[in-house]
CSV table of C-alpha atoms and ligand atoms in Angstrom, one decimal:
chain,number,residue,atom,x,y,z
K,1,UNK,CA,-46.5,-20.1,142.6
K,2,UNK,CA,-48.3,-16.9,143.3
K,3,UNK,CA,-48.4,-16.5,147.0
K,4,UNK,CA,-48.2,-13.0,148.3
K,5,UNK,CA,-47.3,-11.7,151.7
K,6,UNK,CA,-47.9,-8.2,153.1
K,7,UNK,CA,-46.1,-7.6,156.3
K,8,UNK,CA,-46.7,-4.5,158.5
K,9,UNK,CA,-47.6,-2.4,155.4
K,10,UNK,CA,-48.2,1.3,156.0
K,11,UNK,CA,-49.1,4.0,153.5
K,12,UNK,CA,-48.8,7.7,154.3
K,13,UNK,CA,-49.6,10.0,151.3
K,14,UNK,CA,-47.4,13.0,150.7
K,15,UNK,CA,-50.0,15.3,152.4
K,16,UNK,CA,-49.5,13.3,155.6
K,17,UNK,CA,-52.7,11.3,155.4
K,18,UNK,CA,-52.3,7.8,156.8
K,19,UNK,CA,-54.4,5.7,154.4
K,20,UNK,CA,-53.2,2.2,155.5
K,21,UNK,CA,-51.9,1.2,159.0
K,22,UNK,CA,-50.1,-2.1,159.8
K,23,UNK,CA,-51.7,-4.2,157.1
K,24,UNK,CA,-50.8,-7.9,157.4
K,25,UNK,CA,-52.0,-10.6,155.0
K,26,UNK,CA,-50.6,-13.9,153.6
K,27,UNK,CA,-52.3,-14.9,150.4
K,28,UNK,CA,-51.9,-18.5,149.2
K,29,UNK,CA,-51.6,-19.5,145.6
K,30,UNK,CA,-55.0,-19.6,143.8
K,31,UNK,CA,-56.9,-17.8,146.5
K,32,UNK,CA,-59.6,-15.3,145.7
K,33,UNK,CA,-59.1,-12.5,148.2
K,34,UNK,CA,-61.6,-9.7,148.5
K,35,UNK,CA,-61.1,-6.3,150.1
K,36,UNK,CA,-64.3,-4.6,151.3
K,37,UNK,CA,-65.0,-1.6,153.5
K,38,UNK,CA,-66.6,1.8,153.3
K,39,UNK,CA,-65.5,4.4,150.8
K,40,UNK,CA,-62.1,5.8,151.6
K,41,UNK,CA,-61.0,2.9,153.9
K,42,UNK,CA,-57.9,2.1,151.9
K,43,UNK,CA,-58.9,-0.8,149.7
K,44,UNK,CA,-57.6,0.7,146.4
K,45,UNK,CA,-54.5,2.0,148.1
K,46,UNK,CA,-53.5,-1.6,149.2
K,47,UNK,CA,-54.3,-2.9,145.7
K,48,UNK,CA,-52.3,-0.2,144.1
K,49,UNK,CA,-49.3,-0.9,146.4
K,50,UNK,CA,-49.4,-4.5,145.3
K,51,UNK,CA,-49.5,-3.5,141.7
K,52,UNK,CA,-46.6,-1.1,142.2
K,53,UNK,CA,-48.7,2.0,141.2
K,54,UNK,CA,-48.2,3.4,144.7
K,55,UNK,CA,-45.1,3.4,146.9
K,56,UNK,CA,-45.1,1.5,150.1
K,57,UNK,CA,-44.3,3.8,153.0
K,58,UNK,CA,-43.2,1.0,155.4
K,59,UNK,CA,-43.4,-2.8,155.5
K,60,UNK,CA,-42.6,-5.6,153.2
K,61,UNK,CA,-44.4,-6.9,150.1
K,62,UNK,CA,-43.3,-10.3,148.9
K,63,UNK,CA,-44.7,-11.9,145.7
K,64,UNK,CA,-43.6,-15.5,145.3
K,65,UNK,CA,-40.1,-15.5,146.8
K,66,UNK,CA,-39.2,-11.9,145.8
K,67,UNK,CA,-39.4,-8.8,147.9
K,68,UNK,CA,-41.2,-6.5,145.6
K,69,UNK,CA,-41.3,-3.1,147.3
K,70,UNK,CA,-38.9,-1.6,144.7
K,71,UNK,CA,-39.7,-3.8,141.7
K,72,UNK,CA,-41.2,-2.0,138.7
K,73,UNK,CA,-44.9,-2.6,138.1
K,74,UNK,CA,-44.2,-4.2,134.7
K,75,UNK,CA,-41.8,-6.7,136.3
K,76,UNK,CA,-44.2,-7.9,139.0
K,77,UNK,CA,-46.1,-10.4,136.8
K,78,UNK,CA,-49.4,-8.9,137.8
K,79,UNK,CA,-52.3,-7.7,135.7
K,80,UNK,CA,-54.8,-5.1,136.9
K,81,UNK,CA,-58.4,-4.6,135.7
K,82,UNK,CA,-59.9,-1.3,136.5
K,83,UNK,CA,-63.6,-0.2,136.7
K,84,UNK,CA,-63.2,2.3,133.8
K,85,UNK,CA,-61.8,-0.5,131.6
K,86,UNK,CA,-59.0,1.7,130.2
K,87,UNK,CA,-59.3,0.3,126.7
K,88,UNK,CA,-57.5,2.1,123.8
K,89,UNK,CA,-60.4,3.7,121.8
K,90,UNK,CA,-58.6,3.7,118.4
K,91,UNK,CA,-57.8,-0.1,118.5
K,92,UNK,CA,-60.1,-3.0,117.8
K,93,UNK,CA,-60.9,-5.5,120.6
K,94,UNK,CA,-58.3,-7.8,119.0
K,95,UNK,CA,-55.6,-5.1,119.0
K,96,UNK,CA,-56.5,-4.1,122.6
K,97,UNK,CA,-56.1,-7.7,123.8
K,98,UNK,CA,-52.9,-8.3,121.7
K,99,UNK,CA,-51.2,-5.0,122.7
K,100,UNK,CA,-49.2,-6.0,125.7
K,101,UNK,CA,-47.9,-9.2,124.0
K,102,UNK,CA,-47.0,-7.2,120.9
K,103,UNK,CA,-44.9,-4.8,123.0
K,104,UNK,CA,-43.3,-7.8,124.6
K,105,UNK,CA,-42.4,-9.0,121.1
K,106,UNK,CA,-44.3,-12.3,121.4
K,107,UNK,CA,-44.5,-14.2,118.1
K,108,UNK,CA,-47.7,-13.2,116.2
K,109,UNK,CA,-48.9,-16.8,115.9
K,110,UNK,CA,-48.8,-17.2,119.7
K,111,UNK,CA,-50.5,-13.8,120.2
K,112,UNK,CA,-53.3,-15.0,117.9
K,113,UNK,CA,-53.7,-18.2,119.8
K,114,UNK,CA,-53.8,-16.5,123.1
K,115,UNK,CA,-56.2,-13.8,122.0
K,116,UNK,CA,-58.6,-16.3,120.6
K,117,UNK,CA,-58.3,-18.6,123.6
K,118,UNK,CA,-59.1,-15.7,126.0
K,119,UNK,CA,-61.9,-14.4,123.7
K,120,UNK,CA,-63.5,-17.8,123.8
K,121,UNK,CA,-63.3,-18.0,127.6
K,122,UNK,CA,-65.1,-14.7,127.8
K,123,UNK,CA,-67.5,-15.3,125.0
K,124,UNK,CA,-66.4,-12.2,123.0
K,125,UNK,CA,-65.0,-14.0,119.9
K,126,UNK,CA,-67.6,-12.3,117.7
K,127,UNK,CA,-66.5,-8.8,118.8
K,128,UNK,CA,-62.8,-9.0,118.0
K,129,UNK,CA,-63.1,-6.7,115.0
K,130,UNK,CA,-65.1,-4.0,116.8
K,131,UNK,CA,-63.8,-0.8,118.4
K,132,UNK,CA,-64.6,-0.2,122.1
K,133,UNK,CA,-67.2,2.5,121.3
K,134,UNK,CA,-69.3,-0.1,119.6
K,135,UNK,CA,-69.5,-2.3,122.7
K,136,UNK,CA,-71.8,-2.3,125.7
K,137,UNK,CA,-70.4,-1.7,129.2
K,138,UNK,CA,-70.4,-5.4,130.0
K,139,UNK,CA,-68.6,-6.3,126.7
K,140,UNK,CA,-66.0,-3.6,127.4
K,141,UNK,CA,-65.4,-5.1,130.8
K,142,UNK,CA,-64.9,-8.5,129.3
K,143,UNK,CA,-62.3,-7.1,126.8
K,144,UNK,CA,-60.5,-5.5,129.8
K,145,UNK,CA,-60.4,-8.9,131.4
K,146,UNK,CA,-59.3,-10.5,128.2
K,147,UNK,CA,-56.4,-8.1,127.9
K,148,UNK,CA,-55.3,-9.2,131.4
K,149,UNK,CA,-55.8,-12.9,130.7
K,150,UNK,CA,-53.6,-13.0,127.6
K,151,UNK,CA,-50.6,-11.9,129.6
K,152,UNK,CA,-51.0,-15.0,131.8
K,153,UNK,CA,-50.0,-13.1,135.0
K,154,UNK,CA,-49.3,-14.7,138.3
K,155,UNK,CA,-51.8,-12.5,140.1
K,156,UNK,CA,-55.0,-10.7,138.9
K,157,UNK,CA,-55.9,-7.4,140.6
K,158,UNK,CA,-59.4,-6.1,140.1
K,159,UNK,CA,-60.5,-2.7,141.4
K,160,UNK,CA,-64.3,-2.6,141.4
K,161,UNK,CA,-64.5,-4.1,137.9
K,162,UNK,CA,-68.3,-4.3,137.9
K,163,UNK,CA,-69.2,-1.0,139.4
K,164,UNK,CA,-70.1,0.7,136.1
K,165,UNK,CA,-72.5,-2.1,135.1
K,166,UNK,CA,-76.3,-2.4,135.8
K,167,UNK,CA,-77.5,-4.8,138.4
K,168,UNK,CA,-78.4,-7.6,136.0
K,169,UNK,CA,-75.1,-7.5,134.1
K,170,UNK,CA,-73.2,-7.4,137.4
K,171,UNK,CA,-74.8,-10.8,138.3
K,172,UNK,CA,-73.8,-12.2,134.9
K,173,UNK,CA,-70.3,-10.9,135.2
K,174,UNK,CA,-69.9,-12.2,138.7
K,175,UNK,CA,-70.5,-15.7,137.4
K,176,UNK,CA,-68.0,-15.1,134.5
K,177,UNK,CA,-65.4,-14.0,137.0
K,178,UNK,CA,-66.0,-16.9,139.3
K,179,UNK,CA,-65.6,-19.4,136.3
K,180,UNK,CA,-62.5,-17.5,135.2
K,181,UNK,CA,-60.9,-17.9,138.6
K,182,UNK,CA,-61.6,-21.7,138.5
K,183,UNK,CA,-60.3,-22.1,134.9
K,184,UNK,CA,-57.2,-20.0,135.3
K,185,UNK,CA,-56.2,-21.3,138.7
K,186,UNK,CA,-54.5,-18.0,139.4
K,187,UNK,CA,-54.5,-15.8,142.5
K,188,UNK,CA,-57.2,-13.1,142.4
K,189,UNK,CA,-57.3,-9.9,144.6
K,190,UNK,CA,-60.5,-8.0,144.1
K,191,UNK,CA,-61.8,-4.7,145.6
K,192,UNK,CA,-65.5,-4.1,145.9
K,193,UNK,CA,-68.2,-2.1,147.7
K,194,UNK,CA,-70.7,-4.8,146.9
K,195,UNK,CA,-71.3,-7.3,149.7
K,196,UNK,CA,-72.9,-9.9,147.4
K,197,UNK,CA,-69.8,-9.9,145.2
K,198,UNK,CA,-67.6,-10.2,148.3
K,199,UNK,CA,-69.6,-13.1,149.8
K,200,UNK,CA,-70.1,-15.1,146.6
K,201,UNK,CA,-66.6,-14.7,145.0
K,202,UNK,CA,-64.2,-14.6,147.9
K,203,UNK,CA,-62.4,-17.5,149.4
K,204,UNK,CA,-61.4,-15.0,152.1
K,205,UNK,CA,-62.5,-11.5,152.7
K,206,UNK,CA,-60.5,-8.7,154.3
K,207,UNK,CA,-62.7,-6.1,156.0
K,208,UNK,CA,-61.1,-2.7,156.3
K,209,UNK,CA,-62.1,0.4,158.2
K,210,UNK,CA,-60.1,3.7,158.2
K,211,UNK,CA,-57.0,1.9,156.9
K,212,UNK,CA,-57.0,-0.8,159.6
K,213,UNK,CA,-57.9,-4.5,159.1
K,214,UNK,CA,-61.0,-5.4,161.1
K,215,UNK,CA,-61.2,-9.1,160.2
K,216,UNK,CA,-59.8,-11.5,157.6
K,217,UNK,CA,-61.9,-14.6,157.3
K,218,UNK,CA,-64.1,-16.8,155.0
K,219,UNK,CA,-67.4,-15.3,154.0
K,220,UNK,CA,-69.2,-17.8,156.3
K,221,UNK,CA,-67.2,-17.0,159.3
K,222,UNK,CA,-67.5,-13.2,158.8
K,223,UNK,CA,-71.3,-13.6,158.7
K,224,UNK,CA,-71.6,-16.1,161.6
K,225,UNK,CA,-68.7,-14.9,163.8
K,226,UNK,CA,-68.0,-11.2,163.2
K,227,UNK,CA,-65.0,-10.2,165.3
K,228,UNK,CA,-66.5,-6.8,166.2
K,229,UNK,CA,-69.5,-4.5,166.0
K,230,UNK,CA,-68.2,-2.9,162.8
K,231,UNK,CA,-67.9,-6.2,160.9
K,232,UNK,CA,-71.3,-7.4,162.3
K,233,UNK,CA,-72.9,-4.2,160.9
K,234,UNK,CA,-71.1,-4.1,157.6
K,235,UNK,CA,-71.6,-7.7,156.5
K,236,UNK,CA,-75.2,-8.7,156.0
K,237,UNK,CA,-78.2,-6.9,154.4
K,238,UNK,CA,-80.4,-5.7,155.9
K,239,UNK,CA,-77.8,-5.2,158.6
K,240,UNK,CA,-77.7,-6.9,162.0
K,241,UNK,CA,-79.9,-5.4,164.7
K,242,UNK,CA,-78.1,-4.0,167.8
K,243,UNK,CA,-79.9,-3.7,171.1
K,244,UNK,CA,-78.8,-2.7,174.6
K,245,UNK,CA,-78.8,-5.6,177.0
K,246,UNK,CA,-78.4,-5.4,180.8
K,247,UNK,CA,-76.4,-8.3,182.2
K,248,UNK,CA,-78.0,-9.6,185.4
K,249,UNK,CA,-77.2,-12.5,187.7
K,250,UNK,CA,-80.3,-14.6,188.5
K,251,UNK,CA,-80.7,-17.8,190.5
K,252,UNK,CA,-80.0,-20.0,187.5
K,253,UNK,CA,-77.2,-18.0,186.1
K,254,UNK,CA,-76.5,-15.0,183.9
K,255,UNK,CA,-79.3,-13.3,182.0
K,256,UNK,CA,-79.5,-10.6,179.3
K,257,UNK,CA,-82.4,-8.3,179.6
K,258,UNK,CA,-83.4,-6.3,176.5
K,259,UNK,CA,-85.1,-2.9,176.6
K,260,UNK,CA,-88.5,-4.4,176.0
K,261,UNK,CA,-88.2,-6.8,178.9
K,262,UNK,CA,-87.2,-9.9,176.9
K,263,UNK,CA,-85.1,-11.9,179.3
K,264,UNK,CA,-82.6,-14.3,177.8
K,265,UNK,CA,-80.6,-16.8,179.7
K,266,UNK,CA,-77.0,-16.6,178.4
K,267,UNK,CA,-75.5,-19.8,176.9
K,268,UNK,CA,-72.7,-21.5,178.9
K,269,UNK,CA,-69.9,-20.0,176.8
K,270,UNK,CA,-71.2,-16.5,177.0
K,271,UNK,CA,-72.1,-16.8,180.6
K,272,UNK,CA,-68.5,-17.7,181.4
K,273,UNK,CA,-67.2,-14.7,179.4
K,274,UNK,CA,-69.7,-12.3,181.1
K,275,UNK,CA,-68.8,-13.6,184.6
K,276,UNK,CA,-65.1,-13.5,184.2
K,277,UNK,CA,-65.1,-10.2,182.2
K,278,UNK,CA,-66.9,-8.4,185.1
K,279,UNK,CA,-70.0,-7.6,183.0
K,280,UNK,CA,-72.6,-8.4,185.8
K,281,UNK,CA,-74.6,-5.2,186.6
K,282,UNK,CA,-73.5,-3.4,183.4
K,283,UNK,CA,-74.7,-3.6,179.8
K,284,UNK,CA,-73.5,-5.0,176.5
K,285,UNK,CA,-74.6,-4.8,172.9
K,286,UNK,CA,-76.9,-7.6,171.8
K,287,UNK,CA,-76.9,-8.4,168.1
K,288,UNK,CA,-79.4,-10.4,166.2
K,289,UNK,CA,-79.8,-10.7,162.4
K,290,UNK,CA,-83.2,-9.8,160.8
K,291,UNK,CA,-83.7,-13.5,159.7
K,292,UNK,CA,-83.5,-14.6,163.4
K,293,UNK,CA,-86.6,-12.7,164.4
K,294,UNK,CA,-89.7,-14.7,163.6
K,295,UNK,CA,-93.4,-13.8,163.5
K,296,UNK,CA,-94.6,-17.3,162.4
K,297,UNK,CA,-97.2,-18.5,165.0
K,298,UNK,CA,-95.7,-22.0,165.5
K,299,UNK,CA,-92.3,-20.5,166.1
K,300,UNK,CA,-93.6,-17.8,168.5
K,301,UNK,CA,-95.6,-20.5,170.5
K,302,UNK,CA,-92.5,-22.7,170.8
K,303,UNK,CA,-90.3,-19.7,171.9
K,304,UNK,CA,-92.6,-18.0,174.4
K,305,UNK,CA,-89.6,-17.0,176.5
K,306,UNK,CA,-88.3,-14.6,173.9
K,307,UNK,CA,-91.8,-13.4,172.6
K,308,UNK,CA,-92.6,-9.7,172.4
K,309,UNK,CA,-95.1,-7.4,170.7
K,310,UNK,CA,-94.1,-4.6,168.3
K,311,UNK,CA,-96.0,-2.0,166.3
K,312,UNK,CA,-95.1,-2.4,162.6
K,313,UNK,CA,-94.0,1.0,161.2
K,314,UNK,CA,-93.2,-0.2,157.7
K,315,UNK,CA,-94.0,-3.3,155.8
K,316,UNK,CA,-91.8,-3.9,152.7
K,317,UNK,CA,-92.2,-6.8,150.4
K,318,UNK,CA,-89.5,-8.1,148.1
K,319,UNK,CA,-91.5,-11.0,146.7
K,320,UNK,CA,-89.6,-13.9,148.2
K,321,UNK,CA,-89.3,-12.2,151.6
K,322,UNK,CA,-90.9,-9.4,153.7
K,323,UNK,CA,-89.0,-6.8,155.8
K,324,UNK,CA,-90.8,-5.6,158.9
K,325,UNK,CA,-89.6,-2.4,160.5
K,326,UNK,CA,-90.4,-1.6,164.1
K,327,UNK,CA,-88.9,-0.1,167.3
K,328,UNK,CA,-87.6,-1.7,170.5
K,329,UNK,CA,-87.3,1.2,172.9
K,330,UNK,CA,-85.6,3.9,170.8
K,331,UNK,CA,-83.8,1.4,168.6
K,332,UNK,CA,-85.0,0.7,165.0
K,333,UNK,CA,-85.2,-3.0,164.3
K,334,UNK,CA,-85.7,-5.0,161.1
K,335,UNK,CA,-87.2,-8.5,160.9
K,336,UNK,CA,-86.9,-10.5,157.7
K,337,UNK,CA,-89.9,-12.8,157.5
K,338,UNK,CA,-91.7,-15.2,155.3
K,339,UNK,CA,-94.0,-13.6,152.7
K,340,UNK,CA,-96.9,-15.6,154.2
K,341,UNK,CA,-96.8,-13.3,157.2
K,342,UNK,CA,-100.0,-11.9,158.6
K,343,UNK,CA,-98.2,-8.8,159.8
K,344,UNK,CA,-99.7,-5.5,158.6
K,345,UNK,CA,-98.3,-1.9,158.6
K,346,UNK,CA,-99.7,0.1,161.5
K,347,UNK,CA,-100.7,-3.0,163.5
K,348,UNK,CA,-99.1,-4.9,166.3
K,349,UNK,CA,-97.4,-8.3,165.7
K,350,UNK,CA,-95.9,-10.8,168.1
K,351,UNK,CA,-92.3,-11.8,167.4
K,352,UNK,CA,-89.9,-14.3,169.0
K,353,UNK,CA,-86.1,-14.6,168.7
K,354,UNK,CA,-84.1,-17.5,167.5
K,355,UNK,CA,-81.2,-17.6,170.0
K,356,UNK,CA,-79.1,-20.0,168.1
K,357,UNK,CA,-77.3,-17.1,166.4
K,358,UNK,CA,-77.2,-14.1,168.7
K,359,UNK,CA,-74.1,-12.0,169.1
K,360,UNK,CA,-72.7,-9.9,172.1
K,361,UNK,CA,-70.3,-7.0,171.9
K,362,UNK,CA,-68.5,-5.0,174.6
K,363,UNK,CA,-70.1,-1.6,174.4
K,364,UNK,CA,-66.8,0.3,174.8
K,365,UNK,CA,-64.3,-1.7,172.8
K,366,UNK,CA,-67.0,-3.1,170.4
K,367,UNK,CA,-65.2,-6.4,170.4
K,368,UNK,CA,-67.3,-9.6,170.1
K,369,UNK,CA,-67.7,-11.6,173.4
Q,401,ATP,P1,-63.4,3.9,147.5
Q,401,ATP,O1,-64.2,2.7,147.9
Q,401,ATP,O2,-64.2,5.1,147.6
Q,401,ATP,O3,-62.7,3.7,146.2
Q,401,ATP,P2,-61.0,3.1,149.0
Q,401,ATP,O4,-61.3,2.3,150.2
Q,401,ATP,O5,-60.5,2.4,147.8
Q,401,ATP,O6,-62.3,4.0,148.6
Q,401,ATP,P3,-58.6,4.6,148.8
Q,401,ATP,O7,-58.8,5.1,147.4
Q,401,ATP,O8,-57.6,3.6,149.0
Q,401,ATP,O9,-60.0,4.2,149.4
Q,401,ATP,O10,-58.2,5.9,149.7
Q,401,ATP,C1,-58.0,5.7,151.1
Q,401,ATP,C2,-57.8,7.1,151.7
Q,401,ATP,O11,-56.7,7.7,151.2
Q,401,ATP,C3,-59.0,8.1,151.3
Q,401,ATP,O12,-59.3,8.8,152.5
Q,401,ATP,C4,-58.4,8.9,150.2
Q,401,ATP,O13,-59.0,10.2,150.3
Q,401,ATP,C5,-56.9,9.0,150.6
Q,401,ATP,N1,-56.1,9.2,149.4
Q,401,ATP,C6,-56.1,8.4,148.3
Q,401,ATP,N2,-55.2,8.9,147.4
Q,401,ATP,C7,-54.6,10.0,148.0
Q,401,ATP,C8,-53.5,10.8,147.6
Q,401,ATP,N3,-52.9,10.7,146.4
Q,401,ATP,N4,-53.2,11.8,148.5
Q,401,ATP,C9,-53.8,11.9,149.7
Q,401,ATP,N5,-54.8,11.1,150.1
Q,401,ATP,C10,-55.2,10.1,149.3
């Protein structure tokens, strides 16, 4: 069983920099865990501590039933795949994949079986005699994975394995990795900058900022129920729109009034939170995703209570969808609309909001309400 537990993990580098602060995570066997966050937030540091390539300053790392803080990397039963592949240039693909097993004095017949089995899984059987320099980036990445697979590790660690590949290859390799996870039935821990990789591959995603965990959740929950303003802005592209909303008490209950005058009656759950939290008369941050702002006539007519006019600054078409950029007060807003839209750059369009999915955040603590 390859469950892992990280309890109150801290990392302070020798220069005094605190890269990871009180990191807690229980990983179940066969999970596909993703670490995401902006550059420098500590993703690789956590991964390297799990691998044993970096000392743990404080806290407990358990793999299976063993506390591993002081266990040598080679004894952790973990395989790591890096973004730069780290293949031996003078060895063939076969030799690269066989290397670790050879060192471990595994029988050559078994090595041969394992290398061929992994090569088949990754569709690189025809490349086994080539040297790395005669391979494309995507092929090299497959070899690097093959080298990890033959060792049959309990846990796979991957640090931005696709970041050196072009966009098309990344998509292909994403599918390869997803299938690999299903086939191997092993625990994967994967670091990426790429939201699409995170959302499509992860069973759970860990969002980090400045060494501190912001939220650990399924891709769907991160998208639909972000715990704070940072997660709401980080997950989703184009990012969620954030507007200032005044909280006012009217005859029929609590309302949110946006800068452009749009007046929204808060739903019962939010109304309770705003009342008990003492928000009446102050302001909160109102969040709405670009796909929840509509310009379709039938939608606008049916949602007159949230309708407003806006001057389109930029019209951007992506084929299957159109992004419209405009301002509400001083705030830049993006709407993601259907390509059949009548909106034109430089003209005024009427929009309405779908309030099924709006978000509210405390403007000081930035925590979701
Ligand atoms: P990226 O996405 O850019 O790879 P990351 O989230 O993986 O970033 P880490 O590599 O974990 O970030 O680094 C976290 C922080 O620790 C960064 O601010 C980095 O500069 C710092 N750091 C990393 N290694 C060291 C080191 N050996 N000494 C001091 N600081 C370090």
